[in-house]
Amino acid sequence: MEVWIMLEGVVINSRQHVGLQKLSALSGRIRSSVGPFKNYKFIQDESSGDSVLVCSCFRIIENLEPTCTVGQLVYETVRAHHQRYRTGSGCLLFLAGAWSCAALDSLQRGISVKHIITAMSEGIDICLDVCKKFSVSIKDLTVMEKCTAAPGGTKKPSTTVSKEMANLHVKCLSKSEQRKVKLSRHFCETKSEMLSTVWHPDQPDMIVIAESLSHGCEKAMELAVEAAQMLLRTNQQRISDPLFDISKMLTCLVSGLPEDCACVVEGCILLLSDEQAVVAHVVKQQPLKIALITGDLSQTYRHLGFKGLPGEQCVREDMDLSASSKEDEWVDKVVKLLLNLEVKLVLTAGLVSQKVIQHCCRHQILVVEKVNSSVLKTIGSSTGAIPVNYATQLTESCVGDGVNVEIWRDLSSYERKSLTAVNISTGRNSGLVTVVVTSCVHGKLQALEDQFWACAYRLHHALKDGSLLPGAGGTEVLCVHQLQKQAEHNRVKDSKTGSAANLYRGLVLQLMADGLIDYITAVMVNTGRFSAANARTIVSKQLTEFHRDEISTGKFLQLVSQSKREDVGFSAVEPDETPAFNIYDNLSVKQEAWRKALDLVFLVLQTDAEIITGTSQKNEGNLMLL
Amino acid sequence: MHEASPKFLFPGLLKPNMSDLEVQEPKCLNLFILLNPLVHWVTNKGCNLLQTADVCHVNIVQKLPAAENNWMWVSCELRLSLDEEVTDGLRPPTPQTEEQPSLPPKTQIPRTLSTFPYLTPRPGSPSSCMSRFELGTRPKIWEQLHPPPHLAALCHCYRTMSRLVKKSPSVCTDLPLNSSDVCNKLRLMKELLKSSYGPTARLKHVHNNIGGAVVTTSTSSVLLQAISCSHPIISLIKGSILNHVSRFSDCGLFASVFCLSLIEEAGRCGLRKDVIIRVYKHLLSLCTAHLQQEDCGCKVKLDFCSSQSLITLARSVISSKPTCVLSEPELAHISRLAVLAFLLTVPCNIVDKVRLGRTVTIPIEGHSVLESAVFSGLLLDTPENISLGSLCSPLRMVLFSASLAGDLSELGDGRIEVHQGVDTDSQILDQLLELGKQVLKDEVKLFVCQKVIHPVLQHYLRCNGVIVIERLGISLMEPLIQLTGAQPVATLHTTIPRTAYGEVHNVSVRQFGSKTKIHLHPAGKTATCTMILCHRNETMLNELKLVCQKAEHVLRLTLREPCALLGGGCTETHLAAYIRYQSKNDVSEPSPVLGCSQTEYLLAAEAFCRSLETLATSLEHDDGASLIDLTHAHHWTLPSDVTEEHLKDATALCGCGVVQSCQNRKWSYLNTEYAEFSPAPLLTAAPLQPTVLDSFTAKVKALEVAVETANLVLDVSLTM
């Protein structure tokens, strides 16, 4: 699908900045996907009829394959963000759109690009400053949570806002209950059970943090916590440092099992075919020697950068038809080598030719192909095996030992083609943890995997940053408050000095704040419990309260965090089961997303022309040829 | 122009020895020339060429793969053309005197066959047939050109085209600058480049129409390369600006905007083209002479005792590209790094010949700009799991330029016949392992290859404690050779001579985000350094990299001429005021020499000054007004939302930050009339501390290139 089609619904006014309009149109596509409540979307390719089920904002943009210039720029930015953080892409894109609307608005009011940029840079500085000032360190957080969890700690909902909200909740109750039942029948039990088993007196932080960062993906977050704790335990890390090595987490996608079957397993889970499964049954539960191959396991494979001899011709002196083919010779050689080295398990990053698999199976050597190269590295370092490029390179010193293969589960019954999962673990601290993500619907696996990674990365970054931001819109509200205060300040100062530059600055800051309000309301609307108008009223009411009270910063934070729990409730958690924890956001992820969003707006705002290179088939009206 | 009549261009073939210029075939003459020296040289000689031979354009027809050092093979098509009247074939080749009021320049410059002694029409033959004309034996063109011997030798003429295809007559445009289409194109190009000029410029997205990466930029080299032009005049301008940028890095947009507005102003003032050309030339020499003077008011001597002015210079270059999206502290940081990198490349102990070192730039995406850094020595990519055992300093290293992938790629397409049972791959591998053994015996600790190293050899070396780095890439070879003193080994078939080994003092591992780099510390004094540039996204990082390389080049140019020009448009307004003053006061002297009346001279000078002022006004993109103060002739901007009273405010500064406003200062809007005055020098006890500086060398050269290109374009009378 092309962006053209997407943009069709939005009328692009050629008198205004086209790039900014495109940017905001693009971000409008993901409006219903920001925040913890996301709906699945189908993206269909009209030419091929293929369709894909997407959930996260990043996947939407990825599958839309925007071809226009702004679309490309957006995709490049979002992809870079996603690769590093795996979460926050929606926030980035939404704010890019909201702030490009702000820029458009400013342009229409006759504010020059230079002034817009100066004012917006000031605005983002204010926002980042708010983030810095109001971030809560993880240590304080734990203490705070313990206090508020105590019975007397919770405040009674007394404000008018909360009453209003309560009414709203009643209205939506039936709907939300339905959803709840669907999602988590076993969930409540497993949750409490899991929490109790996982609880470790020395690491009180992680669960608290995880709960506050789950953002509606409780299940995925539980998996992430479990995986993280398992990693810490197996790697016997210092307890004072709860930062886990996320590169040692793996996912294994299994379709055909209900979602409840998702679990965390120590070691590396790999799926095997029938043939390999037979071998696995033979070699299981005994220490094995292992070889690691980084290339393909086939006779024709050559390393990257190798150019064969194009003009090589073979000259035979005699006709020896009985001679076996080159490939057979090579396979025999490799198998003999493996047998000599007593290797029983071969993991390759590349592909394995069918002949090699057959031969190896015959000799009870288990060969697994397409293993992640970071897995090879980790297994290598814990078993002493050195990854090599060619099988013929293997020597005694390259072989590791002490690997165990266990049949983890036989999945054959669920699907027609047989499938067996084995767990490859090293007795010592290999440190690998696999998260098995399951779903009956194959199309949903990707979304579930994304959710898990988002949670795992949120946890990872929270521990890395050492602090968190008040979530559920709290930080945004604080920023709006500060921006508006600054805007007001400029306005007041301006009426005294009479300089126009200050007036503009106030205006742009106000528009930026509106962008953030738009974000908060979009998230609230997406929960399905508020209409757009309602959401806006609630936010503005809260803001006026803040303004009126002129609260000191410390108290302000408290107020926000409480109000979050009691009133605003646009958290993912149902209000009737209001948990004893707050909602928090990642500090670095949010800061980075905001800054990248503004960078995008700046780049597009400052652009006044496109240069299209190459021959163009369709000449549009506004094209000028040089 | 008759539709039916074919080209009256006179194409011929030139031979290198120039002695027998003759028409071998009636078609274009193709020259293979080395672009850098020769095109530039031809362009400089352009007027000569045009006046004598009426060469319509130098068209770069074909670019051949670039060789080293920015040298590029191009095939140039020089089309000789005759005048329309002549080529009609109906008139005898006698001087034209007939008045054609609609085309004044044409009648002013007699273009007749008699001025082409080597072109003689064969009487009586049909006018549509090109082979009517023959070239005489005296190659006047080349006589006039006088190519230096080394360039003449490079001219390699060859015959490529067979027969002129008659059915598709080329389109011949008389006086292209009078055509509205060409003028529109030139205006569009000017607007495009003008809007990309300066630190508050508008950016351009460059992409192709089938998708692919989008480049966002306001850099002239990228923009001009992206413009594919349909008209030879535009190609000519583009080519000469790109050539300037490749030599001086800076002032590409300056030169192009100046050149285009010179052409535009020339059209507007309605003078004869030849007069304008001569006056432009004269004024250019006036400008350059003024800029070379010791006491020139817009020149600042650079003080190498303090880094302040160097940092200002670097900062002006870096801040001129808004795609980098740098905040104030980030800008300061990068400017400081640019100067630091430059200083590291200047060798400390100069023996006989100064040889500047190199800065290697490594971009890393996704980090804050403030994490950028400069290291002395080199940083190379390395596989993650590198283990540095105990290494004793200094380390011996070997550098291969040959591929060690285990293939015989240097054989090319040759055919090899091998016996059944002979395994060439394993034989080459054995050879490689032999090499490995020798290297180990010689106690080499660092093994670097420009290309791929066979994994078996890598494994073997690593197991024996050698640090192996493969796929270095051609661009890092030269800096590495400078750093280590190693000689690259180009074959794997001989033993390595001991002299080929180089030395490194030490190695260490540095981590930049997810990237691991190995840091090679130089053994002796070296002038090689590495600049790690970080930015949040790829678009900004690419521009930042370009801009840092530009800053480095600009700083290097200061070594030759240790001065800089006032930036922010002040040099342009100063020059404009100076030229105006000079031309009004000395009008009687130059006009007879230039063969024009005093009014003509003044009109052309006005066009020149206005083009200079256009450059200053082009710096403003937000509807602000540009002003000039009537004492020092500096450039001031007045934002659209403030009144003129604001300028009187004592806090306001001029474009370069040297002059402060005061109550009794007078201003005039640029491009409006003001009484001419001689710009007063700034009398201050302390040396000037401008906040914006421009490269002296680059700007002076840009002025020259712009004027000469404009003159060449103005002289074109016919395009085909």
Coordinates of N, CA and C in Angstrom, one line a residue, chain A residues 187-199:
Chain A
F187 N -5.0 -16.0 34.4 CA -4.0 -15.0 34.6 C -3.8 -14.5 36.0
C188 N -4.9 -14.3 36.7 CA -4.8 -13.7 38.0 C -4.1 -14.7 39.0
E189 N -4.4 -15.9 38.8 CA -3.8 -16.9 39.7 C -2.3 -17.0 39.4
T190 N -2.0 -17.2 38.1 CA -0.6 -17.4 37.8 C 0.2 -16.1 38.2
K191 N -0.5 -15.0 38.2 CA 0.2 -13.8 38.5 C 0.7 -13.8 40.0
S192 N -0.3 -14.1 40.8 CA 0.1 -14.1 42.2 C 1.1 -15.2 42.5
E193 N 0.9 -16.3 41.9 CA 1.9 -17.4 42.1 C 3.3 -17.0 41.7
M194 N 3.3 -16.4 40.5 CA 4.5 -16.1 39.9 C 5.3 -15.1 40.8
L195 N 4.5 -14.1 41.2 CA 5.1 -13.1 42.0 C 5.7 -13.6 43.2
S196 N 5.0 -14.6 43.8 CA 5.6 -15.1 45.1 C 6.8 -15.9 44.8
T197 N 6.8 -16.7 43.7 CA 8.0 -17.5 43.5 C 9.2 -16.6 43.1
V198 N 8.9 -15.6 42.4 CA 10.0 -14.8 41.8 C 10.5 -13.9 42.9
W199 N 9.8 -13.6 43.8 CA 10.2 -12.6 44.8 C 11.5 -13.0 45.5

